[in-house]
XYZ file of C-alpha atoms in Angstrom:
564
model
C 5.168 69.817 64.146
C 7.454 68.044 61.622
C 10.529 69.761 60.244
C 12.805 68.518 57.478
C 16.371 68.925 58.667
C 19.659 67.207 57.954
C 20.823 67.431 61.578
C 18.052 65.486 63.273
C 20.082 64.989 66.443
C 20.370 68.757 66.919
C 16.806 69.612 65.942
C 14.102 68.321 68.309
C 11.424 69.010 65.678
C 13.172 67.197 62.806
C 11.617 64.480 60.662
C 13.526 61.733 58.911
C 14.951 61.949 55.430
C 12.460 59.255 54.390
C 9.515 61.285 55.704
C 10.746 64.340 53.844
C 11.085 62.296 50.642
C 7.547 60.982 51.134
C 6.120 64.495 51.430
C 7.941 65.531 48.267
C 6.546 62.503 46.429
C 3.019 63.281 47.672
C 3.284 66.861 46.445
C 4.430 65.704 43.007
C 1.598 63.162 42.794
C -0.972 65.798 43.763
C 0.301 68.200 41.124
C 0.607 65.479 38.468
C -1.663 62.514 39.305
C -0.186 60.368 36.532
C 0.372 56.624 37.023
C 4.128 57.263 37.234
C 3.837 59.875 39.993
C 1.192 58.036 41.983
C 3.014 54.750 41.492
C 6.054 56.170 43.254
C 3.962 56.361 46.420
C 3.567 52.597 46.460
C 6.812 52.249 48.452
C 4.968 53.872 51.351
C 1.685 52.059 50.700
C -0.016 55.298 49.596
C -0.647 54.777 45.899
C -4.291 53.725 46.337
C -4.969 56.640 48.703
C -3.796 59.283 46.259
C -5.305 57.561 43.241
C -8.641 57.839 45.038
C -7.899 61.443 45.949
C -7.222 62.316 42.296
C -10.622 60.884 41.366
C -12.596 62.902 43.907
C -10.677 66.182 44.243
C -8.428 68.562 42.351
C -5.268 70.065 43.805
C -3.422 73.211 42.857
C -0.710 75.392 44.328
C -1.035 79.147 44.172
C 0.342 82.417 45.453
C -2.117 84.759 47.132
C -1.185 88.440 47.067
C -1.772 90.315 50.303
C -2.766 93.987 50.452
C 0.892 95.048 50.801
C 1.937 92.914 47.822
C 3.450 90.052 49.844
C 2.894 86.685 48.159
C 1.625 83.911 50.416
C 2.332 80.341 49.319
C -0.851 78.256 49.427
C -2.544 75.154 48.098
C -6.174 74.510 47.303
C -8.040 71.218 47.305
C -11.563 71.251 45.823
C -13.976 68.314 45.443
C -14.688 67.313 41.836
C -18.015 66.799 40.048
C -20.062 69.230 42.108
C -23.602 69.862 40.987
C -24.429 73.367 39.687
C -24.795 75.625 42.710
C -23.510 72.970 45.104
C -21.240 74.308 47.849
C -18.986 72.625 50.382
C -17.691 73.301 53.875
C -14.141 74.651 53.895
C -11.144 74.399 56.195
C -8.301 76.928 56.342
C -5.028 75.412 57.569
C -2.213 77.815 58.569
C 1.117 75.999 58.677
C 2.998 74.754 61.734
C 6.403 76.268 62.407
C 8.411 74.256 59.904
C 10.671 74.822 56.899
C 8.107 72.649 55.121
C 5.356 75.160 55.861
C 1.978 74.116 54.474
C 3.494 70.905 53.019
C 3.311 69.506 56.562
C -0.445 69.064 56.022
C -0.336 67.242 52.653
C -0.981 63.771 54.144
C -4.252 65.053 55.671
C -5.784 66.163 52.360
C -7.266 62.773 51.352
C -9.366 62.610 54.531
C -10.644 66.156 54.072
C -11.405 65.429 50.409
C -13.322 62.252 51.244
C -15.294 64.334 53.720
C -16.352 66.771 51.020
C -14.271 69.746 52.172
C -12.580 72.500 50.265
C -9.175 72.904 51.918
C -6.838 75.877 51.715
C -3.450 75.375 53.325
C -0.895 78.166 53.497
C 2.444 79.157 54.976
C 2.359 82.330 57.053
C 4.437 85.235 55.760
C 8.166 84.686 56.076
C 7.717 80.916 56.500
C 8.851 78.306 53.955
C 8.001 79.507 50.423
C 5.946 82.545 51.457
C 7.346 86.034 51.026
C 7.714 88.733 53.642
C 9.056 88.611 57.175
C 8.018 86.485 60.149
C 5.790 88.292 62.642
C 4.992 85.327 64.947
C 1.209 85.275 64.538
C 1.062 89.016 65.017
C -1.526 91.509 63.776
C -0.045 91.419 60.268
C -0.474 87.616 60.178
C -4.072 87.937 61.366
C -4.772 90.458 58.603
C -3.268 88.006 56.108
C -5.485 85.222 57.418
C -8.577 87.406 57.063
C -7.622 88.177 53.456
C -7.131 84.468 52.814
C -10.604 83.700 54.172
C -11.976 86.355 51.809
C -10.193 84.652 48.894
C -11.694 81.341 49.963
C -15.219 82.768 50.222
C -15.004 83.990 46.635
C -14.810 80.420 45.324
C -18.051 79.075 43.893
C -17.517 75.733 45.636
C -17.316 77.250 49.135
C -20.225 77.785 51.503
C -19.188 80.988 53.324
C -21.384 79.991 56.261
C -19.356 76.810 56.872
C -15.709 77.790 57.276
C -13.429 76.299 59.905
C -9.752 76.503 60.854
C -7.355 73.704 61.727
C -3.752 74.239 62.754
C -0.918 72.565 64.633
C 1.309 74.573 67.001
C 2.119 77.827 65.153
C -0.883 77.056 62.966
C -3.038 76.503 66.053
C -2.198 79.933 67.411
C -2.819 81.532 64.024
C -6.166 79.721 63.734
C -7.329 80.819 67.171
C -6.311 84.420 66.578
C -8.059 84.408 63.196
C -11.267 83.090 64.768
C -11.065 85.835 67.378
C -10.914 88.502 64.665
C -13.105 87.117 61.866
C -16.685 86.003 62.626
C -16.785 84.065 59.360
C -14.802 81.311 61.092
C -17.422 78.977 62.546
C -15.222 76.315 64.216
C -11.580 75.912 65.285
C -9.383 72.915 66.070
C -5.883 73.653 67.324
C -3.386 70.948 68.305
C -0.480 71.798 70.636
C -2.194 75.145 71.048
C -1.201 78.164 73.056
C -3.286 80.689 74.948
C -0.918 83.109 76.719
C 2.360 83.686 74.906
C 3.886 85.707 77.736
C 3.233 82.925 80.267
C 4.884 80.528 77.825
C 8.001 82.670 77.522
C 8.234 83.815 81.128
C 6.913 81.496 83.859
C 6.944 82.774 87.426
C 9.569 85.348 86.500
C 11.740 82.759 84.741
C 12.595 82.641 81.042
C 11.958 79.426 79.094
C 15.188 80.016 77.221
C 15.889 76.537 75.798
C 12.477 76.289 74.170
C 12.648 79.905 73.020
C 16.012 79.415 71.323
C 14.798 76.234 69.624
C 11.843 78.138 68.164
C 14.026 81.073 67.086
C 16.280 78.613 65.275
C 13.256 77.303 63.381
C 12.044 80.812 62.531
C 15.546 81.748 61.254
C 16.447 85.182 62.521
C 17.308 86.569 59.101
C 13.659 86.088 58.058
C 12.212 87.731 61.176
C 10.780 91.241 61.267
C 12.780 94.020 62.918
C 10.204 94.084 65.728
C 10.646 90.369 66.404
C 14.448 90.557 66.218
C 14.335 93.293 68.844
C 12.161 91.093 71.075
C 14.558 88.172 70.596
C 17.470 90.247 71.877
C 15.466 91.588 74.818
C 14.480 88.093 75.924
C 18.059 86.865 75.579
C 19.332 89.743 77.713
C 16.485 89.369 80.238
C 15.120 92.804 79.411
C 11.482 91.866 79.933
C 9.937 95.287 79.445
C 6.591 96.669 78.281
C 7.532 96.047 74.640
C 8.000 92.325 75.299
C 4.719 92.157 77.184
C 2.842 94.040 74.452
C 4.369 91.790 71.777
C 3.175 88.695 73.627
C -0.260 90.114 74.467
C -0.993 90.856 70.788
C -0.276 87.204 70.035
C -2.250 85.601 72.870
C -5.611 84.004 72.003
C -6.745 84.468 75.610
C -7.319 88.112 74.738
C -9.944 87.060 72.177
C -12.166 85.419 74.813
C -14.899 88.024 74.497
C -15.066 87.519 70.725
C -15.123 83.718 71.037
C -17.955 83.886 73.537
C -19.916 86.607 71.737
C -19.756 84.660 68.467
C -20.115 81.277 70.190
C -17.188 79.787 68.259
C -16.772 76.046 68.943
C -13.132 75.501 69.957
C -11.142 72.289 70.272
C -7.641 72.508 71.762
C -5.047 69.860 72.575
C -1.950 69.966 74.751
C 0.357 67.591 76.656
C 1.133 66.908 80.301
C 4.837 67.575 79.827
C 4.455 70.375 77.270
C 7.733 72.335 77.191
C 6.873 75.032 74.613
C 3.564 76.614 75.682
C 1.944 77.124 79.089
C -0.519 74.338 79.929
C -2.128 76.222 82.861
C -2.872 79.103 80.469
C -4.551 76.739 77.979
C -6.652 75.263 80.795
C -7.604 78.736 82.027
C -8.758 79.833 78.577
C -10.688 76.588 78.122
C -12.469 77.176 81.430
C -13.581 80.657 80.351
C -15.013 79.600 76.973
C -18.829 79.484 76.900
C -19.380 77.991 73.425
C -19.048 74.262 72.651
C -15.521 73.311 73.655
C -13.193 70.379 73.997
C -9.768 69.949 75.605
C -7.526 66.940 75.018
C -4.453 66.435 77.240
C -2.098 63.626 76.280
C 1.084 61.898 77.354
C 4.261 63.469 76.057
C 5.502 66.851 74.891
C 4.721 69.473 72.273
C 3.503 68.037 68.974
C 3.914 64.386 70.003
C 0.233 63.417 70.066
C -0.793 64.689 66.625
C 2.367 63.606 64.813
C 0.903 60.393 63.326
C -2.245 62.254 62.252
C -0.271 64.941 60.434
C 1.499 62.104 58.635
C -1.826 60.757 57.381
C -2.207 58.048 60.018
C -4.521 57.939 63.040
C -4.095 60.098 66.134
C -6.543 61.305 68.750
C -5.972 65.007 67.997
C -6.603 64.725 64.259
C -9.476 62.261 64.588
C -11.100 64.644 67.070
C -10.510 67.513 64.639
C -12.275 65.663 61.797
C -15.243 64.927 64.082
C -15.237 68.531 65.323
C -15.447 69.994 61.835
C -18.015 67.449 60.654
C -20.263 68.198 63.610
C -20.084 71.973 63.257
C -19.659 72.373 59.487
C -21.543 69.393 58.109
C -18.756 67.424 56.377
C -18.125 63.681 56.466
C -14.383 63.300 57.097
C -14.788 61.356 60.349
C -16.582 58.173 61.362
C -19.821 60.046 62.025
C -19.559 59.839 65.803
C -20.416 62.820 67.989
C -17.264 64.724 68.949
C -15.928 64.746 72.481
C -16.982 67.775 74.507
C -15.391 68.735 77.799
C -12.079 67.236 78.941
C -10.538 64.136 77.417
C -7.284 62.857 78.893
C -4.658 60.153 79.050
C -2.759 59.391 82.242
C 0.957 58.776 82.617
C 2.207 56.355 81.283
C -0.724 54.429 79.785
C -1.064 55.320 76.108
C -4.305 53.321 75.912
C -5.992 55.277 78.697
C -8.892 57.492 77.634
C -10.897 59.383 80.247
C -13.780 61.789 79.640
C -15.172 64.497 81.930
C -17.776 67.166 81.133
C -15.532 70.006 82.327
C -12.273 70.788 84.109
C -14.035 71.292 87.424
C -15.274 67.685 87.448
C -11.969 66.427 86.084
C -9.549 68.059 88.539
C -9.618 66.372 91.950
C -9.325 68.440 95.154
C -5.725 68.927 96.334
C -4.325 67.746 99.641
C -1.619 69.663 101.446
C 1.612 67.832 102.130
C 3.695 69.947 104.475
C 7.416 70.216 103.953
C 9.001 68.952 107.171
C 12.572 68.633 108.364
C 14.411 65.329 108.116
C 13.806 62.718 110.784
C 16.735 61.780 113.021
C 19.344 59.897 111.009
C 17.738 60.718 107.649
C 19.166 63.002 104.960
C 15.879 63.933 103.224
C 13.013 65.972 104.544
C 9.519 64.570 104.851
C 6.228 65.324 103.081
C 3.529 64.945 105.715
C -0.202 65.466 105.933
C -1.772 66.964 109.034
C -0.307 69.895 110.936
C 2.038 72.434 109.332
C 5.759 71.919 109.932
C 7.432 75.323 110.446
C 10.797 76.361 111.866
C 13.288 74.481 109.725
C 15.877 75.619 107.175
C 17.593 73.698 104.395
C 20.415 75.338 102.410
C 21.241 74.527 98.781
C 24.344 75.652 96.924
C 23.921 77.715 93.791
C 25.669 75.959 90.939
C 25.778 75.914 87.152
C 26.036 72.142 87.434
C 22.946 70.032 86.762
C 21.694 67.752 89.493
C 20.604 65.184 86.870
C 17.008 66.137 87.698
C 15.863 68.371 84.853
C 12.565 69.148 83.132
C 13.586 67.072 80.120
C 17.036 65.890 79.054
C 16.032 66.574 75.446
C 13.414 69.044 74.282
C 10.496 67.267 72.544
C 12.420 63.983 72.172
C 12.179 63.024 75.858
C 8.401 63.513 75.719
C 8.148 61.469 72.535
C 10.024 58.596 74.180
C 7.716 58.962 77.187
C 4.738 58.718 74.836
C 6.181 55.529 73.363
C 6.324 53.996 76.846
C 9.918 54.838 77.740
C 9.873 57.631 80.326
C 13.237 59.023 81.326
C 14.675 57.395 84.457
C 16.012 59.799 87.080
C 18.428 58.418 89.678
C 17.319 60.641 92.516
C 19.174 58.631 95.163
C 22.398 59.844 93.535
C 21.491 63.536 93.495
C 23.972 65.698 95.399
C 22.002 66.865 98.452
C 24.259 69.882 98.686
C 22.840 71.085 95.368
C 19.229 70.057 95.947
C 16.770 69.785 98.822
C 14.536 66.716 98.862
C 11.333 65.793 100.684
C 9.651 62.391 100.455
C 6.369 60.806 101.543
C 6.073 57.441 103.196
C 5.610 54.572 100.703
C 2.041 54.511 99.379
C -0.132 51.832 100.916
C -2.264 51.465 97.778
C -2.206 52.571 94.117
C -2.940 56.284 93.875
C -3.470 58.925 91.206
C -2.417 62.548 90.913
C -5.140 64.232 88.889
C -5.485 67.983 88.543
C -3.677 71.124 89.657
C -0.714 71.392 92.020
C 0.726 74.273 94.042
C 3.956 74.836 95.946
C 4.605 77.305 98.750
C 8.083 77.745 100.191
C 10.161 80.551 101.688
C 13.298 81.429 99.750
C 16.225 83.394 101.204
C 19.026 83.959 98.692
C 22.451 85.319 99.556
C 22.241 87.307 96.316
C 19.663 89.869 95.265
C 18.075 87.483 92.731
C 17.566 83.747 92.833
C 15.887 80.992 90.828
C 14.699 77.663 92.145
C 13.173 74.805 90.170
C 10.780 72.340 91.807
C 10.119 68.827 90.545
C 7.577 66.325 91.825
C 8.767 62.783 91.227
C 7.429 59.238 91.413
C 10.224 57.416 93.239
C 10.873 53.727 93.789
C 12.400 53.527 97.311
C 13.949 50.140 96.547
C 16.085 51.437 93.696
C 16.199 55.204 94.133
C 15.019 55.574 90.537
C 12.199 57.951 89.654
C 10.039 59.409 86.889
C 8.943 63.023 86.676
C 5.325 63.974 87.379
C 5.438 67.748 87.079
C 7.610 70.816 87.653
C 7.790 74.609 87.852
C 10.478 77.299 88.191
C 10.277 80.541 90.131
C 12.599 83.531 90.301
C 12.604 86.020 93.175
C 14.083 89.519 93.021
C 14.689 91.462 96.224
C 15.914 94.965 96.910
C 18.685 93.560 99.063
C 20.455 90.185 99.480
C 19.483 87.912 102.349
C 15.824 88.859 102.403
C 13.292 86.048 102.911
C 10.521 85.805 100.321
C 7.617 83.374 100.473
C 6.546 82.242 97.003
C 3.366 80.387 96.051
C 3.472 79.014 92.523
C 1.412 76.610 90.400
C 3.107 73.558 88.960
C 2.006 72.136 85.632
C -1.215 70.135 86.033
C -0.727 66.395 86.009
C -2.518 63.099 85.580
C -0.297 60.362 86.929
C -0.901 56.894 88.397
C 1.444 55.612 91.134
C 1.806 51.989 92.123
C 1.603 50.715 95.680
C 4.882 51.157 97.544
C 6.045 54.160 95.530
C 6.877 57.511 97.109
C 6.129 61.062 96.083
C 9.367 63.024 96.108
C 9.752 66.798 95.914
C 13.163 68.039 94.734
C 14.152 71.715 94.665
C 17.411 72.788 93.068
C 18.867 75.946 91.535
C 19.826 75.055 87.970
C 18.082 73.498 84.977
C 19.386 74.129 81.430
C 15.782 74.369 80.249
C 15.437 77.708 82.073
C 17.545 80.862 82.217
C 18.185 81.180 85.942
C 19.124 84.330 87.816
C 21.627 82.637 90.103
C 25.282 83.550 90.379
C 27.732 81.006 91.773
C 29.296 80.668 94.246
C 26.360 81.442 96.452
C 23.618 79.716 98.393
C 19.871 79.775 98.902
C 18.069 78.848 102.096
C 14.689 77.126 101.855
C 12.568 77.330 104.974
C 9.133 77.181 106.536
C 7.823 79.912 108.811
C 5.061 80.059 111.398
C 3.173 82.658 109.363
C 3.537 80.853 106.015
C 4.418 77.178 106.504
C 5.741 75.492 103.381
C 3.646 72.897 101.564
C 2.941 71.285 98.241
C -0.742 70.788 97.373
C -1.235 67.559 95.405
C -4.555 66.161 94.112
C -3.636 62.667 95.345
C -6.483 60.139 95.555
C -7.000 56.370 95.423
C -7.650 54.810 92.053
C -11.384 54.464 91.407
């Protein structure tokens, strides 16, 4: 989801000045395919690409007036030299959340043009050069998208029976919501997609405040609708009421499931193992309930990392899969002609070259094994993760603090995942974590290489001194020789009691994972009370007791199995 920004260090979505200059040069060459304009692209090795594009397709930029008079900024790419009466498949591309808006997709146009597609890209209202206010893929945005499809269908070159949608991030959500409300959309491909907006904002009673604020900064509050500005303030003040829930529900593709299945819309979605913007479990759940042709790609890294090269006109799994998806369902020729991937396609941490295929999530996700949280052995400071019998009747206190324990979801939003994708996962020094601020449980060293593949679940009893409390759980891959670790997965949970000191047993899902551990490594569960990624409910000084009872012994369920 590239964003042109001068302060790249402060903006996790930013692209470089050079990339921004390249997009500007591409736009100028598309509008004026003269030797001078196209020749300027030679510094990026793109002159031949856009010279070919100019020969086979025409490009124009236009404003499309909506029913309320709002002007939507759009571009149109149409193949040249069509025979009389000849029509083409078409792809609508709502923009990602970026000040560049629809310009983010310019490098993809040559592939679509070579494939014989009409392409209409546009910036949603309030975004980039479009007029109006930002509604965050709300009903007004869906109505706009339907009007835009109508505009597209009126073109002589378009086959109205072969219309698809492609979008990244904000554009993915818009595409999915459009397909759920307009049966003219015959196929969808959404990268870094979302399914349940409420679950993305509010996980296990805990606000994803760092990600939320980063997105609000991109939206720019002064361009947001009054409704959205009200929601922003409610989320900031932790006033999660019916208005917030209704706002999120209206913008959640999961609520279009009946329409997808009734119309048998083929849907391709991609996400990431360490996605920090949208809920991965919600995407998986929606995928599992789709009955039409479907595909789910889960990659190494964070939001937007996997498709980034493809949006820039290079090769990436998400965009290559999207070209195949549209070709298969709409009859174009933008891909290599291979049959698209159906079912689940995945990479495992941290092997960028890994590529696994399963027909569905049920065959992909391995059965979990319960590792019981046990007290520390004599002379040891950390608790144990043990298979076999439950281990009740222990208590481990942790201090509530606003100080990080160095174990966090991601030191930098988006950027940590991108480094992870490039083969440089963040190193956590878990041996140095203050055990007064975090409770830790560890397995014995693994006797053989193992894999974590599928869904995970944590159950633990929480007794806060205060009325409310937040804990954050992290599952780590730890090297016992060095005390250094890498993160596998995580989840927060917030409990609210009528009175302080009341014990509450919580059972929460962690993000699904696909991780390979070497022989001799240890699985390490860390639970602390503060992570700057989340807005916690804790108030220092205070303390939280973690325990395991006879009636509900604490455990973490991990799909841990030997490598095949």
